[in-house]
mmCIF file of C-alpha atoms and ligand atoms in Angstrom:
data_model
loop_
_atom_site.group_PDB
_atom_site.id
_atom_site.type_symbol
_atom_site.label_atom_id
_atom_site.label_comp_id
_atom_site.label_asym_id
_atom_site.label_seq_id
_atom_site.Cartn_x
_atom_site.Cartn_y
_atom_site.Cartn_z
ATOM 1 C CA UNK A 29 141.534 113.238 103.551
ATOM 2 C CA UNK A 30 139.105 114.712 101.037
ATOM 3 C CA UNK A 31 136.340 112.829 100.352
ATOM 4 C CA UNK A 32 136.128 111.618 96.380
ATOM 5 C CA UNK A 33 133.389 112.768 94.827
ATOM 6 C CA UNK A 34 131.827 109.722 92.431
ATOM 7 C CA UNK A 35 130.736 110.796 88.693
ATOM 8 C CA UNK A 36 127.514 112.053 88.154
ATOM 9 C CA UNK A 37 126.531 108.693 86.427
ATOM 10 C CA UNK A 38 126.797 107.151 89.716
ATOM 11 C CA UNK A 39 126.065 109.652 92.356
ATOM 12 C CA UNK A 40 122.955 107.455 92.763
ATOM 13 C CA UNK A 41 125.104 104.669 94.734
ATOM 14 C CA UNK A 42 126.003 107.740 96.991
ATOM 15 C CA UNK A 43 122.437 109.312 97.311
ATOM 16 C CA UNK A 44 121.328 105.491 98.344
ATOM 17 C CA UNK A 45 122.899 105.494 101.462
ATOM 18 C CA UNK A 46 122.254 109.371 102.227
ATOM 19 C CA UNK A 47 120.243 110.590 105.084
ATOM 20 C CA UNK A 48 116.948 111.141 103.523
ATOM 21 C CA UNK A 49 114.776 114.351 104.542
ATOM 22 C CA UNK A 50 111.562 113.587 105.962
ATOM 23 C CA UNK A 51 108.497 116.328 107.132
ATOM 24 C CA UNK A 52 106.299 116.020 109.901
ATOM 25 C CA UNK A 53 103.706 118.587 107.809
ATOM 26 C CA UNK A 54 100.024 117.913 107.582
ATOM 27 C CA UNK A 55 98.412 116.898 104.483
ATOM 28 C CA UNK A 56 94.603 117.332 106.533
ATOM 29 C CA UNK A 57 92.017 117.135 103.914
ATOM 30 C CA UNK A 58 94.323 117.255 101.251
ATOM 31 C CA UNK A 59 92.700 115.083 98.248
ATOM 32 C CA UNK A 60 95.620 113.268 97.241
ATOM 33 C CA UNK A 61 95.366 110.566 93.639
ATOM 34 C CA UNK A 62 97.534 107.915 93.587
ATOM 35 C CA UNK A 63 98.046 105.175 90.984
ATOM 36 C CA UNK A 64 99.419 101.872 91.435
ATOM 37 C CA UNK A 65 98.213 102.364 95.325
ATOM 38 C CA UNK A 66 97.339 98.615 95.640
ATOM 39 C CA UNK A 67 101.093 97.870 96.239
ATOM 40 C CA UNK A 68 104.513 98.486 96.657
ATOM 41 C CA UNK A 69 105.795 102.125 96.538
ATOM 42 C CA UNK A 70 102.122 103.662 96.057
ATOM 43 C CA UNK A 71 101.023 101.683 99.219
ATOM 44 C CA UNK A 72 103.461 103.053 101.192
ATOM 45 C CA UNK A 73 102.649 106.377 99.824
ATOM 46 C CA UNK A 74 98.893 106.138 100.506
ATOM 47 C CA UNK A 75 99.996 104.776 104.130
ATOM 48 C CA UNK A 76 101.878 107.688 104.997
ATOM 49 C CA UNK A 77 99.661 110.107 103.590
ATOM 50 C CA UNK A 78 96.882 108.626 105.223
ATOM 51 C CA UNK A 79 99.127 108.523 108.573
ATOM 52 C CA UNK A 80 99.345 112.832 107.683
ATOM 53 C CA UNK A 81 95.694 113.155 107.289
ATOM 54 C CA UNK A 82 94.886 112.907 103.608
ATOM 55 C CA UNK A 83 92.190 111.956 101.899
ATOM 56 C CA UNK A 84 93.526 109.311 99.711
ATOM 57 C CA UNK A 85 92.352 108.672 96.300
ATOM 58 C CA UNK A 86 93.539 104.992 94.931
ATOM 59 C CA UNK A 87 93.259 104.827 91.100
ATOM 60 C CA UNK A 88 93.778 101.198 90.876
ATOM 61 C CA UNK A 89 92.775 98.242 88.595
ATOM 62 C CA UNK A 90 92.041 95.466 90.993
ATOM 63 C CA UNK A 91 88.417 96.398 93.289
ATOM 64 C CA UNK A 92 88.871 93.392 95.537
ATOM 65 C CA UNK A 93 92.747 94.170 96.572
ATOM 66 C CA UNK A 94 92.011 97.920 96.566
ATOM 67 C CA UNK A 95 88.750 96.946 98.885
ATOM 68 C CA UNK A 96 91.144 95.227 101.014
ATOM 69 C CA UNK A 97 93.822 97.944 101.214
ATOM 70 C CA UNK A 98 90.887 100.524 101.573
ATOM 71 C CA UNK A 99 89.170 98.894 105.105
ATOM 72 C CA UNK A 100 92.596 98.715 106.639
ATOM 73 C CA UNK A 101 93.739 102.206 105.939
ATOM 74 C CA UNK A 102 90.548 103.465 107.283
ATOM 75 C CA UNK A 103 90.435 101.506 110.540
ATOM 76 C CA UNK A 104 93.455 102.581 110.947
ATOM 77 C CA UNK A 105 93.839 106.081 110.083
ATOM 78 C CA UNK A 106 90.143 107.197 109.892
ATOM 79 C CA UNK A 107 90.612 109.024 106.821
ATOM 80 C CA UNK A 108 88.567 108.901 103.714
ATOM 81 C CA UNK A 109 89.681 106.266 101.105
ATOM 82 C CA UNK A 110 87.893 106.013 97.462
ATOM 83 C CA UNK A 111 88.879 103.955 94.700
ATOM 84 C CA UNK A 112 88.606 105.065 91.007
ATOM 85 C CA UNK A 113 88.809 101.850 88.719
ATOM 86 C CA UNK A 114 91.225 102.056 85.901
ATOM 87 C CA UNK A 115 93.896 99.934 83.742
ATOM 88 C CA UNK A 116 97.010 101.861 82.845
ATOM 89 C CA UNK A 117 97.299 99.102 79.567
ATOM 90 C CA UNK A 118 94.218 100.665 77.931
ATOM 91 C CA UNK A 119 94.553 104.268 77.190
ATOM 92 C CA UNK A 120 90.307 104.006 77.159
ATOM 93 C CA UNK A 121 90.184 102.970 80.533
ATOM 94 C CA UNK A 122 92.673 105.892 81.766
ATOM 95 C CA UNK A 123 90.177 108.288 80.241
ATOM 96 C CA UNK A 124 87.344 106.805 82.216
ATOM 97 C CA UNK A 125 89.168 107.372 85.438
ATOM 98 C CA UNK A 126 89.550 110.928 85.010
ATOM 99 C CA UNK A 127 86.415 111.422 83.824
ATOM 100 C CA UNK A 128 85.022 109.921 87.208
ATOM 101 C CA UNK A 129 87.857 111.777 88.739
ATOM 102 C CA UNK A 130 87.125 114.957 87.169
ATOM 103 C CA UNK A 131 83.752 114.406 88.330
ATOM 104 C CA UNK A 132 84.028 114.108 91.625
ATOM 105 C CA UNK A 133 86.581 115.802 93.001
ATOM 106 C CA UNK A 134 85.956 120.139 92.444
ATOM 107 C CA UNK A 135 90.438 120.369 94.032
ATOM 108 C CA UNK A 136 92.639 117.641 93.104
ATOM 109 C CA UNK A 137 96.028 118.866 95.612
ATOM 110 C CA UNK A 138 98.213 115.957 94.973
ATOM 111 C CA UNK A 139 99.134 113.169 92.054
ATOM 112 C CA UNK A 140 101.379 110.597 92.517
ATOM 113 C CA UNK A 141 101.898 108.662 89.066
ATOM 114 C CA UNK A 142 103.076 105.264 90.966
ATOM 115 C CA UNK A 143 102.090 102.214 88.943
ATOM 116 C CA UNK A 144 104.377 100.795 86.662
ATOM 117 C CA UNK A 145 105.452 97.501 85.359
ATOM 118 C CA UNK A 146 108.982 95.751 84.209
ATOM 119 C CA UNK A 147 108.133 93.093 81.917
ATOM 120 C CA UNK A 148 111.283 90.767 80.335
ATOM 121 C CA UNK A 149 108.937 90.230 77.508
ATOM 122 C CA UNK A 150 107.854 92.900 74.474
ATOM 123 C CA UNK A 151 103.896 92.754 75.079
ATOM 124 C CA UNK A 152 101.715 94.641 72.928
ATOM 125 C CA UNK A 153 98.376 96.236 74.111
ATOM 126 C CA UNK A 154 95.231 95.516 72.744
ATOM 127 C CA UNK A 155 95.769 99.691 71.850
ATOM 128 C CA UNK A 156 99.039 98.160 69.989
ATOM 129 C CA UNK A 157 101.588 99.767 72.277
ATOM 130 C CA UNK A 158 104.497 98.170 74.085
ATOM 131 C CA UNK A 159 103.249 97.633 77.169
ATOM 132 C CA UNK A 160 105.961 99.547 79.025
ATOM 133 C CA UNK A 161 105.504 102.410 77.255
ATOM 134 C CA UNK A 162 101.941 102.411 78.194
ATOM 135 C CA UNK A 163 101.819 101.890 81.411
ATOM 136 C CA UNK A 164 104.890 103.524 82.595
ATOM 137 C CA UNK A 165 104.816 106.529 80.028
ATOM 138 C CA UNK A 166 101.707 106.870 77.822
ATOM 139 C CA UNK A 167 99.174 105.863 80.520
ATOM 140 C CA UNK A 168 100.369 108.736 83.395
ATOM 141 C CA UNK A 169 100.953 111.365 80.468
ATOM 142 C CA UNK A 170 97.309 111.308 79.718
ATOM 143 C CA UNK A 171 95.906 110.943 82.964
ATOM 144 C CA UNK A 172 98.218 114.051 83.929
ATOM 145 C CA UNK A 173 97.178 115.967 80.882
ATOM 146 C CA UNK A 174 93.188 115.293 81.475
ATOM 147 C CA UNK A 175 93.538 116.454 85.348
ATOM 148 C CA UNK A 176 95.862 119.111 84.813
ATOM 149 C CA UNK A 177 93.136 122.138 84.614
ATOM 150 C CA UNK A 178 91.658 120.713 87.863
ATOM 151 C CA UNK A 179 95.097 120.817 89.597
ATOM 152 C CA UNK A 180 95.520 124.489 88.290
ATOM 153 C CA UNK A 181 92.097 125.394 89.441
ATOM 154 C CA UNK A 182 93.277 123.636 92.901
ATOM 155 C CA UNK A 183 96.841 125.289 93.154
ATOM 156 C CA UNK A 184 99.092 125.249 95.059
ATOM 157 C CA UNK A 185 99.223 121.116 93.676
ATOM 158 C CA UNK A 186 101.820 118.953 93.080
ATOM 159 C CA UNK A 187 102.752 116.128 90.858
ATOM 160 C CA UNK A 188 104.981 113.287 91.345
ATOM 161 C CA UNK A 189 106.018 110.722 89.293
ATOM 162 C CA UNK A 190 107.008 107.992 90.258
ATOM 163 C CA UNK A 191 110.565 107.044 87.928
ATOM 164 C CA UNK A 192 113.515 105.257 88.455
ATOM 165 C CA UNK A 193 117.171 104.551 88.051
ATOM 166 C CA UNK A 194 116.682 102.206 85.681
ATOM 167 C CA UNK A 195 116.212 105.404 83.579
ATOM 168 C CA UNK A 196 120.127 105.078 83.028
ATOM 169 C CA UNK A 197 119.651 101.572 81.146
ATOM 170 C CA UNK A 198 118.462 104.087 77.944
ATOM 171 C CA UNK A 199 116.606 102.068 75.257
ATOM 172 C CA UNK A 200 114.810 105.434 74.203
ATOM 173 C CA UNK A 201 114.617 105.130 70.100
ATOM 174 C CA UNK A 202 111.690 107.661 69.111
ATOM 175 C CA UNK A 203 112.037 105.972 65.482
ATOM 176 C CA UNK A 204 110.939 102.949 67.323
ATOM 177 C CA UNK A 205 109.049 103.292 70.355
ATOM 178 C CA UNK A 206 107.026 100.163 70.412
ATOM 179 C CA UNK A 207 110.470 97.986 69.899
ATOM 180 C CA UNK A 208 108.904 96.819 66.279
ATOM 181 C CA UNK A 209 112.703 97.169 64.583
ATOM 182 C CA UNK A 210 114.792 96.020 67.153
ATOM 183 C CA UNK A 211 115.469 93.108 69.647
ATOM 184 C CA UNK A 212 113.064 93.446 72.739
ATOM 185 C CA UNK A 213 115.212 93.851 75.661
ATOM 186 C CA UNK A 214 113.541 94.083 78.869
ATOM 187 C CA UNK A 215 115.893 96.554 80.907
ATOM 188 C CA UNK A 216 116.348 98.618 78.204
ATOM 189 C CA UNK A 217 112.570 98.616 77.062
ATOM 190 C CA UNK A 218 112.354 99.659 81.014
ATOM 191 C CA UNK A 219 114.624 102.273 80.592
ATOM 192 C CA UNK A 220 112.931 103.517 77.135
ATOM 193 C CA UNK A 221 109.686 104.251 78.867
ATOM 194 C CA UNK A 222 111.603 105.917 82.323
ATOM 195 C CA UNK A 223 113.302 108.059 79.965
ATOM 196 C CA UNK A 224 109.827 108.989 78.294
ATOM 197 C CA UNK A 225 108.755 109.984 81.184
ATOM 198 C CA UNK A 226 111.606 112.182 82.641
ATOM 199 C CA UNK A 227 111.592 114.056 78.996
ATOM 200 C CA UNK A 228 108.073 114.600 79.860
ATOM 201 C CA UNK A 229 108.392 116.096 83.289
ATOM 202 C CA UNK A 230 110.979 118.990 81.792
ATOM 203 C CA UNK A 231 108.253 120.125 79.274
ATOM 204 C CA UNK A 232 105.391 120.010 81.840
ATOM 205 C CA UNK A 233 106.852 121.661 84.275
ATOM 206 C CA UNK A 234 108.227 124.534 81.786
ATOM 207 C CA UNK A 235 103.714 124.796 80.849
ATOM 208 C CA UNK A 236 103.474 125.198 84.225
ATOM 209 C CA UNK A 237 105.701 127.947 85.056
ATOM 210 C CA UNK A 238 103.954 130.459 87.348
ATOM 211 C CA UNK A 239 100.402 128.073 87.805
ATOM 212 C CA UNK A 240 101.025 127.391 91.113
ATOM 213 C CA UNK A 241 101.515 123.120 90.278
ATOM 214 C CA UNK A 242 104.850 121.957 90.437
ATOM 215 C CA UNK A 243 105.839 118.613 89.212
ATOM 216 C CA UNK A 244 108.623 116.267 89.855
ATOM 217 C CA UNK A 245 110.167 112.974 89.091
ATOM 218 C CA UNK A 246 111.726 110.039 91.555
ATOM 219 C CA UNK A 247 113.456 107.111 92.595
ATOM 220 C CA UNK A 248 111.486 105.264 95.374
ATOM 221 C CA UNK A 249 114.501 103.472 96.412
ATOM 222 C CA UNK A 250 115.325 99.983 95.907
ATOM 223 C CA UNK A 251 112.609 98.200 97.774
ATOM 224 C CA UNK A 252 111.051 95.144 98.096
ATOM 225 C CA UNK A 253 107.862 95.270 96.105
ATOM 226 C CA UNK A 254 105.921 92.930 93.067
ATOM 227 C CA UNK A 255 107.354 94.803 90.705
ATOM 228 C CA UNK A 256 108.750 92.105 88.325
ATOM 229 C CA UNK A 257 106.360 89.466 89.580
ATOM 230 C CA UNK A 258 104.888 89.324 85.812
ATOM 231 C CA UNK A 259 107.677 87.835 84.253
ATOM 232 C CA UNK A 260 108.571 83.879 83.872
ATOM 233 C CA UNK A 261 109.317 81.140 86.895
ATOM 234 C CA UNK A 262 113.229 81.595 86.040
ATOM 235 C CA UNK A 263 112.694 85.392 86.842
ATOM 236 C CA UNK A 264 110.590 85.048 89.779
ATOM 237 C CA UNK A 265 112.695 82.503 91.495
ATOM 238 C CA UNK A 266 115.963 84.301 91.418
ATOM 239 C CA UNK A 267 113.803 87.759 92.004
ATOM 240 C CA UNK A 268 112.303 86.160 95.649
ATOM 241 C CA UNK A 269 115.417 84.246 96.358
ATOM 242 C CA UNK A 270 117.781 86.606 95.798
ATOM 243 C CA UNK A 271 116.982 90.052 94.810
ATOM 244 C CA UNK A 272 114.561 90.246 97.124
ATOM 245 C CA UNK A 273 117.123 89.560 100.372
ATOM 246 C CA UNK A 274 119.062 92.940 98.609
ATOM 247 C CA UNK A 275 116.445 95.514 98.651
ATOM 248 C CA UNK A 276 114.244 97.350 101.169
ATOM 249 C CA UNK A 277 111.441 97.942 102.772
ATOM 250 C CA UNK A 278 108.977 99.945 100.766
ATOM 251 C CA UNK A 279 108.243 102.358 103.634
ATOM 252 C CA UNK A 280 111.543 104.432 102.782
ATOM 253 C CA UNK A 281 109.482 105.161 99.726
ATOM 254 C CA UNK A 282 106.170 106.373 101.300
ATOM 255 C CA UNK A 283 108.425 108.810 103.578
ATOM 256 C CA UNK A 284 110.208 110.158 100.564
ATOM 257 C CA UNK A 285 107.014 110.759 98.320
ATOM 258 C CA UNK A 286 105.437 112.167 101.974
ATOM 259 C CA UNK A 287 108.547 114.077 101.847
ATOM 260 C CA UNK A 288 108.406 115.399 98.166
ATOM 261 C CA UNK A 289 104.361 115.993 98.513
ATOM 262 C CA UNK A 290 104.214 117.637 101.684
ATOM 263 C CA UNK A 291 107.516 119.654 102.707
ATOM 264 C CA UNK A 292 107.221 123.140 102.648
ATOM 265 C CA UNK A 293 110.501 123.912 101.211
ATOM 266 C CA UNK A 294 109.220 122.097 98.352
ATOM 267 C CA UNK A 295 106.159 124.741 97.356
ATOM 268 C CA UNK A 296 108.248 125.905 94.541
ATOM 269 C CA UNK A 297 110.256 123.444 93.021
ATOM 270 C CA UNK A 298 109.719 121.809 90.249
ATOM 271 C CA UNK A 299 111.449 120.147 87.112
ATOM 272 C CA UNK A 300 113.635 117.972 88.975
ATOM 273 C CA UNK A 301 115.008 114.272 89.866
ATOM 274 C CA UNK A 302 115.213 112.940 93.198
ATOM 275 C CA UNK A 303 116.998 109.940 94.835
ATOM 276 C CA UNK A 304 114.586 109.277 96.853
ATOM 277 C CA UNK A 305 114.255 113.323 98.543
ATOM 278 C CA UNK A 306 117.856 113.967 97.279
ATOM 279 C CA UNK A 307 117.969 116.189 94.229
ATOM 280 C CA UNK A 308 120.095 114.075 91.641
ATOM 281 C CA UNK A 309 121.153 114.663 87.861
ATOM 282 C CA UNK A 310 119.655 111.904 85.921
ATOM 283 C CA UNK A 311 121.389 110.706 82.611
ATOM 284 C CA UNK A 312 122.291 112.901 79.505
ATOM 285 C CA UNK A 313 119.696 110.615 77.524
ATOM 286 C CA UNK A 314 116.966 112.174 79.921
ATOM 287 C CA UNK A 315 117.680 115.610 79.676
ATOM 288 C CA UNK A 316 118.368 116.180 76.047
ATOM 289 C CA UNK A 317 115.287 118.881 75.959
ATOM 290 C CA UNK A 318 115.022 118.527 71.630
ATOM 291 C CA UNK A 319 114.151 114.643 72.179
ATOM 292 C CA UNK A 320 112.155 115.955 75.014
ATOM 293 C CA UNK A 321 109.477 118.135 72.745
ATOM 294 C CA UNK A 322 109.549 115.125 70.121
ATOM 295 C CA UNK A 323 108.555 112.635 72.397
ATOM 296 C CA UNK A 324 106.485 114.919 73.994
ATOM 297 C CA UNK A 325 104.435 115.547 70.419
ATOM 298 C CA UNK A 326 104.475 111.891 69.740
ATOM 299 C CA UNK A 327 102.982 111.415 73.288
ATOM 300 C CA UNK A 328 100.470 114.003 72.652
ATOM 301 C CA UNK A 329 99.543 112.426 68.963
ATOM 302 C CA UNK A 330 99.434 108.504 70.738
ATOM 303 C CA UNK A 331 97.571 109.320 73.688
ATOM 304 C CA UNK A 332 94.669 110.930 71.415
ATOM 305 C CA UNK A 333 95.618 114.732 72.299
ATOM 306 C CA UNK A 334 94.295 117.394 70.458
ATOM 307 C CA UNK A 335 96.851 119.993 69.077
ATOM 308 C CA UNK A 336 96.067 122.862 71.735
ATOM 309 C CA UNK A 337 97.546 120.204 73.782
ATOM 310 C CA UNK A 338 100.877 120.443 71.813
HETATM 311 N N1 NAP B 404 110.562 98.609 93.655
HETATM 312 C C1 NAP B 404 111.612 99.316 93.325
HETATM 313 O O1 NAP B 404 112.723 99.132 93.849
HETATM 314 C C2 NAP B 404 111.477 100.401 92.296
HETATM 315 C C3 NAP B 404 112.658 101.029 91.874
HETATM 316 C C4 NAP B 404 112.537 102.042 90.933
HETATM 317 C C5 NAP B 404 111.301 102.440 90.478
HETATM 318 N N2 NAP B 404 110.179 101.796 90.889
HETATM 319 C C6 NAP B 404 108.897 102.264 90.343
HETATM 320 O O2 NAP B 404 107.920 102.291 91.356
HETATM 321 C C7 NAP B 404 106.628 102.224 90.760
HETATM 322 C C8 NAP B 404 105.777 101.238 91.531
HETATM 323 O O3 NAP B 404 106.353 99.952 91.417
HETATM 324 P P1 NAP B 404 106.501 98.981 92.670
HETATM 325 O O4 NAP B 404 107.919 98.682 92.840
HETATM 326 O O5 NAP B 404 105.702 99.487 93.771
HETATM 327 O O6 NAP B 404 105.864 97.639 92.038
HETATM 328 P P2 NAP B 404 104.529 96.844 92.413
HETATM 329 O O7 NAP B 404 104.566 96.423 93.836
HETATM 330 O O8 NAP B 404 104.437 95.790 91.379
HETATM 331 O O9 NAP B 404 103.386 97.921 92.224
HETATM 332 C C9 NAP B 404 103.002 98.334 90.939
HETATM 333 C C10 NAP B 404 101.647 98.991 91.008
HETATM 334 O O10 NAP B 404 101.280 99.352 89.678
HETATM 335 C C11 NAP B 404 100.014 98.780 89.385
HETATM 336 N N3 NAP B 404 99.872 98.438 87.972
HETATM 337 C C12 NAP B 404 100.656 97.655 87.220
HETATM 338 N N4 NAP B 404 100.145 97.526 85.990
HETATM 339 C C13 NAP B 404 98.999 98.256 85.977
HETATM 340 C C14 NAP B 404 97.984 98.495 85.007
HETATM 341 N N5 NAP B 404 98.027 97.935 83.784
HETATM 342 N N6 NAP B 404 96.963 99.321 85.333
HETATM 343 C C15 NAP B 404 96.877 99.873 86.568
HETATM 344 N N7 NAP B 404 97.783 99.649 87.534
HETATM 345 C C16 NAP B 404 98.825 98.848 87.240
HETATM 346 C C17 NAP B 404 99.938 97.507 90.234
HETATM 347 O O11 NAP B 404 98.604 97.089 90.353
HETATM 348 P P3 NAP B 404 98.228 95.606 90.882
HETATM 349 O O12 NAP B 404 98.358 95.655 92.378
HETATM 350 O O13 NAP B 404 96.838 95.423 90.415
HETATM 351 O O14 NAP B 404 99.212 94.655 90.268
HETATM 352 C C18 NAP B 404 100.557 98.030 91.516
HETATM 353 O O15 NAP B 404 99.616 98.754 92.259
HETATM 354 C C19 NAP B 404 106.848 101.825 89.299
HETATM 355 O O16 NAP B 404 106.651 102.962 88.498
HETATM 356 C C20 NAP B 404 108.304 101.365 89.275
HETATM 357 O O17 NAP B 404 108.892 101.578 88.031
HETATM 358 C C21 NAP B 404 110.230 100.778 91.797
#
């Protein structure tokens, strides 16, 4: 009998239980930046990097747990492991990093935009952003945009971001990104920022035609990480007590960004969604290219930009 094929809305539920591709290429001395690399899916990531040989590069807010994080990895592995200090909720503090990045590292070969946030709650940095939008969308656009000349100079480099289905809960308004005119819904406010951030990946990747850097966007699977642990004791309880017993280990999403940064059938491409290492169509919302170069000038003008930027 022929198989059905499901919608694309919901090819995702079929891409979740897909065999995923995995690559047993070396990433030796590859410098590779990582955000959010003090837990969940940019652990894993650093993990399996370091398990290929990289020289990881945590850009993290927290010294003591990335202190932690960083002995293990190198008793373990015997790779080198710096930490770069930075908040993704202060657009100030992103600059620092890659100016200390920029600094000290002449090739920059991989970037894996990984921390994130879902927050039930509209919070408003001290910047007076949504804090969504900052840290999942504002805070990776700049620090993308300020190392992008240094991952030219280092090409062939790649860039991942780190996205999500929850891209398909929408919630993108440009008239309203900071959710000033409407009720804050935290799904949707989720969504908002994902969807930022996919309409983002289309435009850099069409700059960087022909430079040698590729970039592309992902699910890290449904795994069992903090993400959430920010919101209220109703939230949390139901989140370790039930969701938790649902989802997976994180490891399926170090293999997949291994996968996605590594692989050598994936030199050259760029612009696109994976499931994990499955190319996938996201939602119509998140590929609607004239939204794409508004938010991308609005992202430009927020972050602080200059106009050659554009
Ligand atoms: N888990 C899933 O099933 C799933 C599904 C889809 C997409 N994702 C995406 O995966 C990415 C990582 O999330 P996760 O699931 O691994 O959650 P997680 O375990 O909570 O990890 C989030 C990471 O982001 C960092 N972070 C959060 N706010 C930050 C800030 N203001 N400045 C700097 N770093 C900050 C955290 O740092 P601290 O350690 O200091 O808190 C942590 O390292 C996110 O982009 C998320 O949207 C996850």
């Amino acid at each position: 009998m022929a198989k059905h094929k499901l919608p694309d809305e919901l090819i995702f539920i079929e891409n979740r239980r897909a065999i995923q591709k995995t690559t047993s290429a070396s990433m030796a001395g590859k410098i590779c930046v990582v955000s959010g690399a003090t837990s969940g899916v940019g652990l894993s990531a650093i993990q399996r990097l370091a398990r290929g040989q990289a020289h990881i590069v945590m850009v993290c807010r927290n010294l003591e747990k990335a202190e932690h994080i960083q002995k293990e990895i190198v008793s373990e592995f015997n790779v080198p492991v710096d930490i770069v200090l930075s908040d993704f909720s202060d657009l100030g503090s992103v600059r620092k990093g890659a100016d200390i990045l920029l600094r000290n590292y002449p090739r920059i070969d991989v970037l894996i935009n990984s921390a994130g946030l879902h927050s039930t709650t509209r919070i408003v940095t001290q910047e007076g952003f949504e804090l969504g939008l900052c840290v999942n969308h504002l805070a990776p656009f700049l620090l993308t945009h300020l190392l992008l000349d240094r991952l030219k100079q280092s090409a062939p480099a790649r860039i991942i971001q780190v996205n999500s289905e929850g891209h398909r809960f929408g919630g993108l308004d440009l008239a309203d990104l900071n959710w000033e005119h409407r009720p804050y819904i935290g799904l949707r406010g989720y969504g908002a920022s994902k969807v930022a951030q996919l309409l983002t990946t289309w435009e850099f990747a069409d700059r960087l035609k022909g430079s040698g850097v590729t970039i592309n966007a992902m699910h890290p699977g449904d795994v069992k990480t903090n993400i959430g642990n920010n919101n209220g004791p109703l939230y949390r309880w139901f989140l370790h007590h039930v969701t938790w017993h649902t989802l997976k280990d994180p490891v399926i999403s170090g293999e997949a960004l291994y996968y996605l940064a590594a692989a050598l059938e994936m030199a050259d491409v760029s612009g696109r969604f994976f499931h994990l290492t499955i190319d996938e169509r996201p939602t119509p919302q998140a590929l609607d290219r004239v939204a794409g170069k508004q938010i991308w000038r609005i992202s430009v003008k927020l972050t602080g930009l200059s106009e050659e930027d554009d």
